[in-house]
Each structure stands twice: as structure tokens, then as C-alpha cells.
Tab-separated table of C-alpha atoms in Angstrom:
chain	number	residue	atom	x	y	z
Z	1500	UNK	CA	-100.849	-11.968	-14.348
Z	1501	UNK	CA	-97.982	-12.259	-12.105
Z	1502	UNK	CA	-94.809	-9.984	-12.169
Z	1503	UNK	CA	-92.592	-11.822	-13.067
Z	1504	UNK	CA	-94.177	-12.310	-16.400
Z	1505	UNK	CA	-95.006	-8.598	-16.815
Z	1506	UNK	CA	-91.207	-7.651	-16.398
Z	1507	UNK	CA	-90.317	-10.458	-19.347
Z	1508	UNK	CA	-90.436	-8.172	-22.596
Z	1509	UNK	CA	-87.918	-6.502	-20.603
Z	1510	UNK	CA	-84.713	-8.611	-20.611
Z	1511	UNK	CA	-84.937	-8.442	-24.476
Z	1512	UNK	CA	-85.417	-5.193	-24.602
Z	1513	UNK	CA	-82.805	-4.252	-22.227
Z	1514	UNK	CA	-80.412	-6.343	-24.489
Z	1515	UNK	CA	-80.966	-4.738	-27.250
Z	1516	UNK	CA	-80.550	-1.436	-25.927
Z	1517	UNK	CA	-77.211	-2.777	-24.718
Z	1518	UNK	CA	-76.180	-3.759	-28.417
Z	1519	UNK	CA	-77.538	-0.094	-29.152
Z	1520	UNK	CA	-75.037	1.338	-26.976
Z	1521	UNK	CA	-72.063	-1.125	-27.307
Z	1522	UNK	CA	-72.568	-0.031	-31.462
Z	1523	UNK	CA	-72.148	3.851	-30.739
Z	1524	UNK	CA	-69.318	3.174	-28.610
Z	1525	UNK	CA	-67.537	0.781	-31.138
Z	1526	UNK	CA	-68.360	3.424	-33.838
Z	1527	UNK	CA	-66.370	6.401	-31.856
Z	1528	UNK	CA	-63.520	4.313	-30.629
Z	1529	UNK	CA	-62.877	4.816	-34.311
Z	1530	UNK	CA	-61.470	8.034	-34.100
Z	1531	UNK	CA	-58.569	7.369	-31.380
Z	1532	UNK	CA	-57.230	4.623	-32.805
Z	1533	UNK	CA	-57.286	6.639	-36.531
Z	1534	UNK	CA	-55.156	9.236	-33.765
Z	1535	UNK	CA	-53.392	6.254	-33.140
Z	1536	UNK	CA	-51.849	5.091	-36.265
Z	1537	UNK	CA	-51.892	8.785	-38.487
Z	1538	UNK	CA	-49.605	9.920	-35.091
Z	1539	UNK	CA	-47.494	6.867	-35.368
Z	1540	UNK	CA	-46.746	7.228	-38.934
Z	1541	UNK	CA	-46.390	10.830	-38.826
Z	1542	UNK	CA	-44.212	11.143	-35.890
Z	1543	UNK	CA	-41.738	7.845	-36.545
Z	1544	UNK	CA	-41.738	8.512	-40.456
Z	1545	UNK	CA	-40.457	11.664	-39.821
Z	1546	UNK	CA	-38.227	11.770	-36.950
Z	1547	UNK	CA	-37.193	8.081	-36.856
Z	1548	UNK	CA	-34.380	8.110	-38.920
Z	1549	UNK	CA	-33.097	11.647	-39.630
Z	1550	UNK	CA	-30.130	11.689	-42.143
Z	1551	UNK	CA	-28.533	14.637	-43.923
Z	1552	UNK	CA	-29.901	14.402	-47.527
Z	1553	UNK	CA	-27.857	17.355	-49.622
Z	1554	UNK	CA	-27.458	19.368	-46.834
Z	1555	UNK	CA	-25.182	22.289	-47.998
Z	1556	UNK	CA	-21.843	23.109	-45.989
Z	1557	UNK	CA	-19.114	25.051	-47.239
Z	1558	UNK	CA	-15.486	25.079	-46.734
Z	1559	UNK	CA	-13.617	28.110	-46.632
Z	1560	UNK	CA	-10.348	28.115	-48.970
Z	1561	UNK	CA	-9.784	29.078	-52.620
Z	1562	UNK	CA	-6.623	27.503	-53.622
Z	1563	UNK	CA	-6.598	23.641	-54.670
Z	1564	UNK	CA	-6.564	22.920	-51.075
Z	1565	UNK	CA	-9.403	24.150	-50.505
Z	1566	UNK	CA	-11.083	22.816	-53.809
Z	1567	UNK	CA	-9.729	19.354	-53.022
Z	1568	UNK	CA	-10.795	19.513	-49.516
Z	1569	UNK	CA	-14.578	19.908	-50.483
Z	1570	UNK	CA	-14.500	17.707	-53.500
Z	1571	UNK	CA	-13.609	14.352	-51.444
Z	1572	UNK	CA	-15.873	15.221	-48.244
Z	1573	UNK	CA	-18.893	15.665	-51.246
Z	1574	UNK	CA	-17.607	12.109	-52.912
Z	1575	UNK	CA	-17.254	10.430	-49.315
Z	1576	UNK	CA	-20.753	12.202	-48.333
Z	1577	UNK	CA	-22.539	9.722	-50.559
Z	1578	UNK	CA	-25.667	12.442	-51.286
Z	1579	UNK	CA	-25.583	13.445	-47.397
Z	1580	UNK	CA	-24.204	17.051	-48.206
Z	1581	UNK	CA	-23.672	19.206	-51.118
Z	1582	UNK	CA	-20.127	20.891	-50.634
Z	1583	UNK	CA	-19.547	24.166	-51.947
Z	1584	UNK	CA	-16.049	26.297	-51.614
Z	1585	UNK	CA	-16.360	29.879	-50.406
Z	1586	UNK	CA	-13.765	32.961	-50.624
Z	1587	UNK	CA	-12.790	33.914	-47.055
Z	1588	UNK	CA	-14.574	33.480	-43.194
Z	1589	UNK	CA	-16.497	36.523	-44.120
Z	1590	UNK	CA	-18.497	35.322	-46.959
Z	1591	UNK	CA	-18.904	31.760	-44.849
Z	1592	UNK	CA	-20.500	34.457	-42.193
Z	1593	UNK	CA	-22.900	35.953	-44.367
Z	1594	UNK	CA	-23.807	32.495	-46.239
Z	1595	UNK	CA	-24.471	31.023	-42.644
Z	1596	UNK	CA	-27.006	34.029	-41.800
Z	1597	UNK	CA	-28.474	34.006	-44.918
Z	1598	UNK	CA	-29.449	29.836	-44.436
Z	1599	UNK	CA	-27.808	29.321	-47.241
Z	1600	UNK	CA	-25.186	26.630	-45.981
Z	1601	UNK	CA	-25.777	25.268	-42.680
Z	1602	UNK	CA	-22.098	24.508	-41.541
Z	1603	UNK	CA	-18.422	26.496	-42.654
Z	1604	UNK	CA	-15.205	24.730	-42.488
Z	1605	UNK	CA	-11.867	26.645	-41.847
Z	1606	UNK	CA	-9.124	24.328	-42.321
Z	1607	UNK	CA	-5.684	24.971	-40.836
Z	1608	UNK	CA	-3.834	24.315	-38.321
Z	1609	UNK	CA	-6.278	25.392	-35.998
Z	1610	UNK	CA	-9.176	24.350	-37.605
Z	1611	UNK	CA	-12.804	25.601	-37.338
Z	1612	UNK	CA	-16.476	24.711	-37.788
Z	1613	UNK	CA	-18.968	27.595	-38.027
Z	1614	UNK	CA	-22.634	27.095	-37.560
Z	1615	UNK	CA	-25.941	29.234	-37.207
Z	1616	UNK	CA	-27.355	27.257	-33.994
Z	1617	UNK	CA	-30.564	29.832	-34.117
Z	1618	UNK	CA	-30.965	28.065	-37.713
Z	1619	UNK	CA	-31.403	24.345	-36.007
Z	1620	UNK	CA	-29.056	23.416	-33.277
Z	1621	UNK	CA	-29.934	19.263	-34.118
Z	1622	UNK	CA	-28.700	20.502	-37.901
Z	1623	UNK	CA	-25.768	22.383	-36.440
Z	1624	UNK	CA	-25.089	19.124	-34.146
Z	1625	UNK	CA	-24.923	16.750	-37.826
Z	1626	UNK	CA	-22.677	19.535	-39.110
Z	1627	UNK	CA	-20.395	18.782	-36.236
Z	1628	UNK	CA	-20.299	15.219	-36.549
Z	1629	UNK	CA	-19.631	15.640	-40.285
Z	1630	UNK	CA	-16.000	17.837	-39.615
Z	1631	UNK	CA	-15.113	16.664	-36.273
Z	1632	UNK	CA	-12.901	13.527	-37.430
Z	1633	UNK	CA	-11.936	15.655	-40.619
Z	1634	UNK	CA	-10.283	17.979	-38.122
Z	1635	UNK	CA	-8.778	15.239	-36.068
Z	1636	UNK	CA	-7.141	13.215	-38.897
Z	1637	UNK	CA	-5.332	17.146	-39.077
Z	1638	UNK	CA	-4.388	15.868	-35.773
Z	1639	UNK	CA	-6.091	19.545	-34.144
Z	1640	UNK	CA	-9.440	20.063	-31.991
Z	1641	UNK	CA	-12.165	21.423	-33.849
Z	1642	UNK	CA	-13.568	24.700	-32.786
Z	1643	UNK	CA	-17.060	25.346	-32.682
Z	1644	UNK	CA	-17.910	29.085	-33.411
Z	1645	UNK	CA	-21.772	29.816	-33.152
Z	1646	UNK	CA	-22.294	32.652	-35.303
Z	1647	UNK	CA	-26.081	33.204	-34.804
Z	1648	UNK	CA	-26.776	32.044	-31.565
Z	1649	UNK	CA	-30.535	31.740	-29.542
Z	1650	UNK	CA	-31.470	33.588	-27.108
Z	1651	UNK	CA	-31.142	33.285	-23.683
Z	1652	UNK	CA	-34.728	32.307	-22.892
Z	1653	UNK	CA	-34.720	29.719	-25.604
Z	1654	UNK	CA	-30.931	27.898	-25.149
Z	1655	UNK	CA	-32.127	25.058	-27.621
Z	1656	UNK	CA	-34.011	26.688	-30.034
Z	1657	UNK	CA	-37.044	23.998	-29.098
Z	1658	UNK	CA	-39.117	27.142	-27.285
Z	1659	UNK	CA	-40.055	28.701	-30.619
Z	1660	UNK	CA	-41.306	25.151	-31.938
Z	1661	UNK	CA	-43.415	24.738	-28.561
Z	1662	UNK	CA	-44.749	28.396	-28.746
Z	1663	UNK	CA	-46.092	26.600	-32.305
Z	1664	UNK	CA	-47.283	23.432	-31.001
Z	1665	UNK	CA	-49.397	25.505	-27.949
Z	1666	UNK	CA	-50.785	28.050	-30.500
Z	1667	UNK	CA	-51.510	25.493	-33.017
Z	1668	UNK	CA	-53.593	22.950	-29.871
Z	1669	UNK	CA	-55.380	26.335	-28.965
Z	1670	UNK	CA	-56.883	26.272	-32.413
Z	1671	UNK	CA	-57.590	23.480	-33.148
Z	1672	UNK	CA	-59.013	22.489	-30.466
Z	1673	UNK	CA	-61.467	25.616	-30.569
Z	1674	UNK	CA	-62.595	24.139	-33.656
Z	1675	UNK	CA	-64.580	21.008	-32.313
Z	1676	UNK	CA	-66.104	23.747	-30.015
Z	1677	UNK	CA	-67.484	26.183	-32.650
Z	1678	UNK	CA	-68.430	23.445	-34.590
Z	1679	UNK	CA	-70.101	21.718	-31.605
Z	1680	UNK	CA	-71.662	24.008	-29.703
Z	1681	UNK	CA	-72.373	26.491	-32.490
Z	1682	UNK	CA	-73.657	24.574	-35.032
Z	1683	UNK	CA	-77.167	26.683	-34.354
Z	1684	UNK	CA	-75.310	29.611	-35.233
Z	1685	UNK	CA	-75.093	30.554	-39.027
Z	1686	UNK	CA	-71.399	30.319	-40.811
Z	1687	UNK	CA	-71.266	33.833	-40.594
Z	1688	UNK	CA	-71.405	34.192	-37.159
Z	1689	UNK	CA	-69.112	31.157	-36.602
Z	1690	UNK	CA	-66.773	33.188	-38.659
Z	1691	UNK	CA	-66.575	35.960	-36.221
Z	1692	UNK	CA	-66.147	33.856	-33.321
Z	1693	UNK	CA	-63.214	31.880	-35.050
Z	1694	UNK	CA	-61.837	35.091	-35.886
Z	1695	UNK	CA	-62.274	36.833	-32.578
Z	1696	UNK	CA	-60.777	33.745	-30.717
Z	1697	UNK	CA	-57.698	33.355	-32.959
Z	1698	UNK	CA	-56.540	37.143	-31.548
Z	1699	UNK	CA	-57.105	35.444	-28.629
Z	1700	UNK	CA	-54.516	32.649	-28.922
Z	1701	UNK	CA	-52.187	34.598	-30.660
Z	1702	UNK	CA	-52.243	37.095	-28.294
Z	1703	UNK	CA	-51.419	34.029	-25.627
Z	1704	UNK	CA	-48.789	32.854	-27.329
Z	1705	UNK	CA	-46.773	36.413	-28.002
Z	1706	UNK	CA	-47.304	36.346	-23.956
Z	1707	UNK	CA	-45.679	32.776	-23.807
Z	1708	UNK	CA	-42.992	34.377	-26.811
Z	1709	UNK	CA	-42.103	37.463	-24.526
Z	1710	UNK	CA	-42.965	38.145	-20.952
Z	1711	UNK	CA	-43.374	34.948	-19.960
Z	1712	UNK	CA	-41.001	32.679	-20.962
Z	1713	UNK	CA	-38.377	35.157	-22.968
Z	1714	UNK	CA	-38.379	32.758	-25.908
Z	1715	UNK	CA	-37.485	35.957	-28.340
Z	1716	UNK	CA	-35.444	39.029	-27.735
Z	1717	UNK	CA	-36.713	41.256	-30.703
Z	1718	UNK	CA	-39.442	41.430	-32.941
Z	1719	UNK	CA	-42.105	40.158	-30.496
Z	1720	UNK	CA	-44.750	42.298	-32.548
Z	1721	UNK	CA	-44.131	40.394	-35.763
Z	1722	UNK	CA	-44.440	37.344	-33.925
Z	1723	UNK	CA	-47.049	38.112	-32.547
Z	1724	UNK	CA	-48.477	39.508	-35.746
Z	1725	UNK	CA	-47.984	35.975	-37.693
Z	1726	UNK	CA	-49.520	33.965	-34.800
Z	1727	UNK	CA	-52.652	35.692	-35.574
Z	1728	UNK	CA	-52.917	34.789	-39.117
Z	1729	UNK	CA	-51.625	31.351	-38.449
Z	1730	UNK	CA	-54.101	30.866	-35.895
Z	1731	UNK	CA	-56.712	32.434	-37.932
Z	1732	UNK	CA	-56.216	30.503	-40.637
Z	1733	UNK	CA	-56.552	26.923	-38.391
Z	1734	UNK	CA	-59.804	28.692	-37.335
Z	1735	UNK	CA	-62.093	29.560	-39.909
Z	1736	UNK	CA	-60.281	26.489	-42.128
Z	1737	UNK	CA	-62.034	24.364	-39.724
Z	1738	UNK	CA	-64.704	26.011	-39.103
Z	1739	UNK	CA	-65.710	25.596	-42.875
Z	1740	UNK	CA	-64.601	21.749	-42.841
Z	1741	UNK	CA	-66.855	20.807	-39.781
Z	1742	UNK	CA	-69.703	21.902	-42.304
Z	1743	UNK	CA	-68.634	18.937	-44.613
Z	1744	UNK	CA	-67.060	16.750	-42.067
Z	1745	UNK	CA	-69.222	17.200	-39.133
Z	1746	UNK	CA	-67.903	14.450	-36.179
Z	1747	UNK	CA	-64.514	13.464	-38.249
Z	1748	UNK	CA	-63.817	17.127	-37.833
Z	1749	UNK	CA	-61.632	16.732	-35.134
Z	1750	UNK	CA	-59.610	13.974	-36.728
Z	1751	UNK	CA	-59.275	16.340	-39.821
Z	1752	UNK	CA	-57.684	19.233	-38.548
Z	1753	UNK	CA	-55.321	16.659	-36.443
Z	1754	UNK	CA	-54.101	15.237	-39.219
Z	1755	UNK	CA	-53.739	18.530	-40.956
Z	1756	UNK	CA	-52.402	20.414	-38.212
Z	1757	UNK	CA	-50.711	18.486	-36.024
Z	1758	UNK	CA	-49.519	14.712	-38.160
Z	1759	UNK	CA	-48.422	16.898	-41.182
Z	1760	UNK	CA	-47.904	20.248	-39.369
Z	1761	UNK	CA	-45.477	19.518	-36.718
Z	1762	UNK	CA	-43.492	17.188	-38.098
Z	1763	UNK	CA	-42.687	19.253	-41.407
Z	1764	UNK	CA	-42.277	22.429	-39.018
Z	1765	UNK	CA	-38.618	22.459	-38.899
Z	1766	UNK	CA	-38.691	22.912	-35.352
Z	1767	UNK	CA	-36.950	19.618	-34.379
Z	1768	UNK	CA	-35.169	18.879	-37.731
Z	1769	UNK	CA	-35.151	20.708	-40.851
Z	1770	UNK	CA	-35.853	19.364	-43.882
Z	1771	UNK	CA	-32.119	18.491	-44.931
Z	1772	UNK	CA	-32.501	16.013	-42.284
Z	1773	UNK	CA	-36.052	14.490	-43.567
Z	1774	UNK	CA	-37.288	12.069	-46.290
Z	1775	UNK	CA	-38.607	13.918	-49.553
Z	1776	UNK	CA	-42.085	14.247	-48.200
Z	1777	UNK	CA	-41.977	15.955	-44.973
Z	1778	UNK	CA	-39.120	18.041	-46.844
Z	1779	UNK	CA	-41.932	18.645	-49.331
Z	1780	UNK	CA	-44.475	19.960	-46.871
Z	1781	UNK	CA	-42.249	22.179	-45.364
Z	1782	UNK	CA	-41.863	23.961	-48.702
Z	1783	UNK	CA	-45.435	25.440	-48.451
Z	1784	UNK	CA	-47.307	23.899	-44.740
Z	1785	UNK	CA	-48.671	26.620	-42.645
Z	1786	UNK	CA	-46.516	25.744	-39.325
Z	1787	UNK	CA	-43.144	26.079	-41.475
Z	1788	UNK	CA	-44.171	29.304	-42.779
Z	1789	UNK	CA	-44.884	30.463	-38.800
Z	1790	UNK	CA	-42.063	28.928	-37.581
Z	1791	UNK	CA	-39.199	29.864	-40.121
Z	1792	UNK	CA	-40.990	33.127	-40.256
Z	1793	UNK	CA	-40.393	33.766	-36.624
Z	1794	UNK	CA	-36.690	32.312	-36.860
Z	1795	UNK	CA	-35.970	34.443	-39.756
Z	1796	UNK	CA	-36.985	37.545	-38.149
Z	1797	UNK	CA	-36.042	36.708	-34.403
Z	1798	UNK	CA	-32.400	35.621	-35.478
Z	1799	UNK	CA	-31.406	36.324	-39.207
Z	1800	UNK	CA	-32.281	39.973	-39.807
Z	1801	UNK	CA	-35.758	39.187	-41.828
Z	1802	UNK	CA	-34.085	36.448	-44.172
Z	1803	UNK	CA	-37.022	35.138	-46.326
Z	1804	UNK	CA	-39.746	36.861	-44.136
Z	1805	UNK	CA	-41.871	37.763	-46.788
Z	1806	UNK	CA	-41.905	34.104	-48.422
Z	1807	UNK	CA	-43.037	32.928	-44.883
Z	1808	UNK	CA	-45.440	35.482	-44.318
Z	1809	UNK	CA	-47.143	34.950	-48.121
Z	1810	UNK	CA	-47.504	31.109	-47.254
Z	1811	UNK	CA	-49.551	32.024	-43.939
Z	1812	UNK	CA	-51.363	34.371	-46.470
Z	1813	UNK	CA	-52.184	31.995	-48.491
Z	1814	UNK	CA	-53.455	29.068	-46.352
Z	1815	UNK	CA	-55.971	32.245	-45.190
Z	1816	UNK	CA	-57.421	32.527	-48.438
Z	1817	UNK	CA	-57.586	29.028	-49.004
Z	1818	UNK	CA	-59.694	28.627	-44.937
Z	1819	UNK	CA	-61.904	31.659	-46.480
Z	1820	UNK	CA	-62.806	30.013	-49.542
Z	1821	UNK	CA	-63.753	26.683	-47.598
Z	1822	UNK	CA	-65.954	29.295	-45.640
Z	1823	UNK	CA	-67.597	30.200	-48.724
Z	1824	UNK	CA	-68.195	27.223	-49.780
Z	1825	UNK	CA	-69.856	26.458	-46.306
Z	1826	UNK	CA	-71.825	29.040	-46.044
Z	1827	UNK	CA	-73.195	28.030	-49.394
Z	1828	UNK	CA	-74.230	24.588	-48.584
Z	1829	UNK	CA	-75.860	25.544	-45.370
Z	1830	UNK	CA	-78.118	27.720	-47.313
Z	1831	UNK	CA	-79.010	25.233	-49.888
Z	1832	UNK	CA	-80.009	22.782	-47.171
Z	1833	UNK	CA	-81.798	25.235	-45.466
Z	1834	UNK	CA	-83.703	25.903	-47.942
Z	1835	UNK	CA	-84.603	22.263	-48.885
Z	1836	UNK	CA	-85.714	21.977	-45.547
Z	1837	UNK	CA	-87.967	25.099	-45.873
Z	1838	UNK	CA	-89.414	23.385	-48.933
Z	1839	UNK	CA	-89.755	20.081	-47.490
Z	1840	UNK	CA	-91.593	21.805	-44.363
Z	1841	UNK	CA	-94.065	23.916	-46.751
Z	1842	UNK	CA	-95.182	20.781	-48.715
Z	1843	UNK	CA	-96.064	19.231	-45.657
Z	1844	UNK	CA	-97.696	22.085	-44.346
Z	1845	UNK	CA	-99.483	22.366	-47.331
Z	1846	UNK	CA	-100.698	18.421	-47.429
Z	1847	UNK	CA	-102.048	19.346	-43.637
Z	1848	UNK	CA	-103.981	22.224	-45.066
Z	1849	UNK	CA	-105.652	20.234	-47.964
Z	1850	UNK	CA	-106.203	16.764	-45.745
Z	1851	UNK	CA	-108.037	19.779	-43.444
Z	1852	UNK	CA	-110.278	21.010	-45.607
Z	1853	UNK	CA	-111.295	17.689	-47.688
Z	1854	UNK	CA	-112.520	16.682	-44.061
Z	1855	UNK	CA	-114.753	19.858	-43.298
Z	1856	UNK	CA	-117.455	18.930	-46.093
Z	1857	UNK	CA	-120.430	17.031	-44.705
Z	1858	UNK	CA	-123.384	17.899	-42.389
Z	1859	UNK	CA	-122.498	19.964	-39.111
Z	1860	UNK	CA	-122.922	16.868	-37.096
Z	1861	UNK	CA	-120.662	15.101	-39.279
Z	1862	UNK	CA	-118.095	18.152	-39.501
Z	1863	UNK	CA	-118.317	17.709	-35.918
Z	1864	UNK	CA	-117.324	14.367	-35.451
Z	1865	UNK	CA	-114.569	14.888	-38.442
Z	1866	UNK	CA	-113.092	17.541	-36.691
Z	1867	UNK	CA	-113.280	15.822	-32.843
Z	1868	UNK	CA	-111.447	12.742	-35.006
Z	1869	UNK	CA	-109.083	14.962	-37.099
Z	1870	UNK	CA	-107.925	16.658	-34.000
Z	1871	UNK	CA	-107.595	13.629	-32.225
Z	1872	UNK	CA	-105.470	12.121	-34.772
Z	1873	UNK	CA	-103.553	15.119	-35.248
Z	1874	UNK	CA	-102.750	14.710	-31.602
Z	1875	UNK	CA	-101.666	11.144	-32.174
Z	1876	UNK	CA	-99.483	12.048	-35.309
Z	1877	UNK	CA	-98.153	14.659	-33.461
Z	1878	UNK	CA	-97.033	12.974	-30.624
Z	1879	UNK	CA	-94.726	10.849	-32.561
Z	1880	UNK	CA	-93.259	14.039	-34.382
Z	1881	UNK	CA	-92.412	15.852	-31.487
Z	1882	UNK	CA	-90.888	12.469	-30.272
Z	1883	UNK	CA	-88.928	11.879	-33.202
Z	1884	UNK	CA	-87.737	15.597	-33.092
Z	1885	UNK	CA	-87.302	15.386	-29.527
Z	1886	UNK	CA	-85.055	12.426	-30.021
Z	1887	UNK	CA	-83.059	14.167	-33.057
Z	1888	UNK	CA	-81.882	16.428	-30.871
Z	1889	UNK	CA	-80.617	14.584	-28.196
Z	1890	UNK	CA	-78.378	12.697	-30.642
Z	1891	UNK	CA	-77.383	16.019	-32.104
Z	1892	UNK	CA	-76.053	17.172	-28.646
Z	1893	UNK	CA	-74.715	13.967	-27.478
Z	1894	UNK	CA	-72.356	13.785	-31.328
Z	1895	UNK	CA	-71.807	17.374	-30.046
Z	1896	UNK	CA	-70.540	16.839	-26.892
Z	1897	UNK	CA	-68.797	13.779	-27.844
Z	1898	UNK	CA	-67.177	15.757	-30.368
Z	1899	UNK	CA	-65.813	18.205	-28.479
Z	1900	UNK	CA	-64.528	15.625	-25.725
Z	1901	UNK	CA	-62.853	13.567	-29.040
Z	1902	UNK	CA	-60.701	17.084	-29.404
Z	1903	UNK	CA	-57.623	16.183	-27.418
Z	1904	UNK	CA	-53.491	15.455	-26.964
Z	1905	UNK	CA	-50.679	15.709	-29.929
């Protein structure tokens, strides 16, 4: 037979395994361009077109003036702001540091505008816009007066959102690993690693919050303190979803913690700038509870602290549950896969002894065939199992490379 005709079954074969691999590829190019179009709608739906919807400002004045004045900026507003009157600058001070208005107008002859910039300096910028031409059809310059400023490190405010994005990546991200490379490890012990590695991050990012990069001037403990739950709850959250979700993991915990999370943060506009549902989310998300959290105590004096803290709370109970309920249904398929394995142990045993009756010669030959058919059943087994677990690693791996960007 010549060689050429030996090597024939081969170009078919060769093709197929071609199609075989062109499939798996196809199948995982999936995921990024899911990335693709949940970042797309995320990030342009809710920073496209930000807008003042009710935002509350207050102008200071309680004659008629002063009533007037507010009444026909909240007519001319058309729903943009919600105008309120308040008693004296003093009160506008302490309404400003309490987030309860974002913007103060003192009209006069030399009017002013105060703002909280610590609060959102792209809010405190639509403030301005709102009651710079009121001041000039007064025919005076407006003056700006920042009455809760950032700190030095962090001139924009933008740091402590970044401090959020970098803790949130470093948690994530360690999910696909866990998952991945620990999935011979039981939930429990999965648990502990999650747990371990989110003091880790957080410890990272109060280095990035303080030392590093100077993003806050006080209460670097608490910050610290609330990256670690926030980071812990990312963690073990994920860790119990990869249980249920296995590859899609990764594309999961994206869309819960970085689509949703980031763009209902706060950190580059508040919600009085958003449509209703990233204004929505940032009633109750995880990243607005860290990040307002850290504003509130950083800048305004602990101002709705414990609300923030209680939401990061929360979202931990709600990642241990999902544990739980891992842990759970990795026992119950271990245990079907104990029983499965006993029942065909047991079938081995019986097939075993049904072929031991007979004369010695016979028993001889049975047991020369039996074992030589048990080596060719075998062979296929350890093949198939052999095989198994070379998939399993390579959806591992693959897995863990699929774990990237914002």
C-alpha cells in the first residue's frame, strides 16, 4: 500500500478537528462581545446624556424676594431642580454639608453661589451653570464659594471613584481565579481564600487612599475598614455564583460589578444627574454604599455613614447566603456521584463473580478473558477521564484569561 494512500483518512480527519476547534473558539468569543454591548449600554446609558432631574438648590432670602426668586428659577427649571428658600448663609452652610441641597444662592448685589465640591464637583459644575446668567442678568459676577472642598491629593474628587474602580478589578478578577484554579477545593475552603484575599485588596487600596497617592486626609481607617467588606462581599458573592455559573462567571460579576456598579457609583455623576434607573441602583448598589460612605466620612463629618455602611452589610449577607447555597449543591452532587460510582462498582463485583463458576480450567480461561477485557474497558475509561480533565483545565484557564479590562 503506498503512502500516500495510508495518510488519506487523514485530511478528513484533520478537517474535522479544525471544525472542532473553530466551534470552541466561536463559542468563547461569546463572552467579549456580551462585554461588548452590556459595557456599551451601561456606560453611554448612563453617562451619555447627564441632565439635572430634581436636583435640589436653595436660595438664601426670606422676604418675597427671596420667595419669588426661587419660585420662577423652579417654573423655568422645567423638573431640572427642586428650589427650596432657606433662612440665612448659615443654614445654606449646614444644608450644603449635610447633602441636602447641592447648590446655595445669595442674591444681592454681590451675588453668590455656594457649593460642596467634595459632594460632586461635575454636580457643583451644573449648579454653576444653573445661577451664572441669573447673576449676570443682576448685571454682577457670580462668586463661587466652595464650602467643602477635596483634598489636596484628590483636586477633582475622581481619586476616591478610582480607589473604587481598582479595589473593585482586584476582586473581581480574583474571582475567575478561585473559581478556576480552585474548583478542587471544597466551598469552604474557597471561602477562606476569598476572605483572606479581600484583606488583601483592601489593604491595597487604603495604601493607594493614604500613603500613596493622598487621596484622603482623615479617616483612612474607616476607609480602609469599608474596602474590606466591600471587597469581601465581591469575593465570596462570586465565589458562590461560579458554583452555578461556572465559565459565564466572569461575565456575571462584570455586569454586576462593574456595568451596574460603576456607573450608579456616584463617582462621576450623582444620581440627580442620571435617568431613574442608575438613580435607582445607587439607592442600595454596593459601590455607592463604598463610595458615598467614604465621601461622607472623608468630607462631611460622617453624614449618612451608617446607611452606607448597612448597605455594604447587607450585600455581605446576601454573598454568604449564595455561599450556602453553594456549598449545598456541591454536596448533593457529590454525593450523586458517590452513588453513581458504588452502583458501578457494585455491577463489577456481581459481573465478577457470575464469571468464577465453572471448572478450574474454565475459571481459568474466564478470568485470563475477564481481565483482559477489563483491561480493554478500562482503557477507554481512563481515556475518557483523562480527556475530562483536560477540558476542565483548558475552560479553567480560559476562564481566568476571559477575566479582564472595565
Amino acid at each position: 500500500m503506498s503512502s500516500a494512500h495510508r495518510a488519506g483518512p487523514a485530511g478528513p480527519a484533520r478537517r474535522s478537528g479544525d471544525a472542532a476547534a473553530l466551534r470552541h473558539v466561536l463559542a468563547h468569543l461569546i463572552t467579549p462581545l456580551l462585554m461588548c454591548v452590556g459595557m456599551g449600554f451601561a456606560y453611554l446609558g448612563a453617562f451619555a446624556h447627564p441632565a439635572p432631574h430634581q436636583l435640589p438648590v436653595a436660595v438664601v432670602g426670606s422676604g418675597p424676594s427671596a420667595q419669588v426668586l426661587a419660585q420662577t428659577i423652579n417654573d423655568k427649571s422645567g423638573g431640572e431642580l427642586t428650589v427650596r428658600t432657606v433662612a440665612d448663609r448659615g443654614e445654606a452652610v449646614r444644608q450644603l454639608k449635610a447633602q441636602d441641597v447641592f447648590g446655595a444662592y445669595v442674591a444681592g448685589a454681590s451675588p453668590e453661589l455656594l457649593v460642596a465640591t467634595a459632594g460632586s464637583d461635575t454636580t457643583a459644575s451644573a449648579v454653576q451653570k444653573v445661577f451664572t446668567p441669573i447673576a449676570a442678568g443682576q448685571g454682577a459676577p457670580l462668586k463661587v464659594t466652595d464650602v467643602v472642598p477635596t483634598s489636596q491629593g484628590d483636586p477633582t474628587g475622581q481619586g476616591v471613584f478610582f480607589l473604587l474602580v481598582a479595589v473593585s478589578i482586584g476582586s473581581y478578577a480574583s474571582v475567575a481565579v478561585i473559581g478556576g484554579a480552585g474548583a478542587a477545593l471544597p466551598v469552604r475552603l474557597r471561602a477562606l481564600l476569598a476572605a483572606g484575599l479581600s484583606l488583601v485588596v483592601s489593604v491595597i487600596g487604603a495604601l493607594f487612599a493614604g500613603p500613596v497617592f493622598h487621596l484622603v486626609d482623615r479617616g483612612l481607617w474607616g476607609v480602609w475598614g469599608m474596602a474590606w467588606i466591600y471587597s469581601a462581599g465581591i469575593l465570596l458573592l462570586g465565589t458562590g455564583l461560579h458554583v452555578f455559573l461556572k465559565r459565564w462567571t466572569t461575565l456575571g460579576v462584570m455586569a454586576l460589578f462593574v456595568m451596574l456598579n460603576f456607573t450608579s457609583s456616584g463617582g462621576v455623576f450623582r444620581p440627580e444627574l442620571q435617568n431613574g434607573f442608575f438613580a435607582a441602583l445607587h439607592a442600595f448598589w454596593n459601590g455607592a454604599g463604598f463610595l458615598e460612605g467614604t465621601r461622607g466620612l472623608v468630607y462631611f463629618d460622617g453624614t449618612g455613614l451608617g446607611g452606607h455602611v448597612w448597605t455594604l452589610a447587607l450585600w455581605l449577607v446576601a454573598a454568604l447566603a449564595v455561599l450556602g447555597a453553594a456549598g449545598a449543591v456541591e454536596s448533593r452532587r457529590a454525593g450523586a456521584a458517590s452513588a453513581v460510582s458504588a452502583s458501578g462498582g457494585s455491577a463489577s463485583v456481581g459481573a465478577a463473580s457470575a464469571g468464577s463458576v465453572g471448572s478450574a480450567s474454565a475459571g481459568s480461561a474466564g478470568a485470563g478473558a475477564g481481565s483482559s477485557a477489563g483491561a480493554v474497558e478500562g482503557a477507554p475509561e481512563q481515556v475518557r477521564e483523562r480527556a475530562e480533565g483536560a477540558r476542565e483545565q483548558r475552560e479553567e484557564e480560559e476562564e481566568m484569561e476571559e477575566a479582564v479590562g472595565v
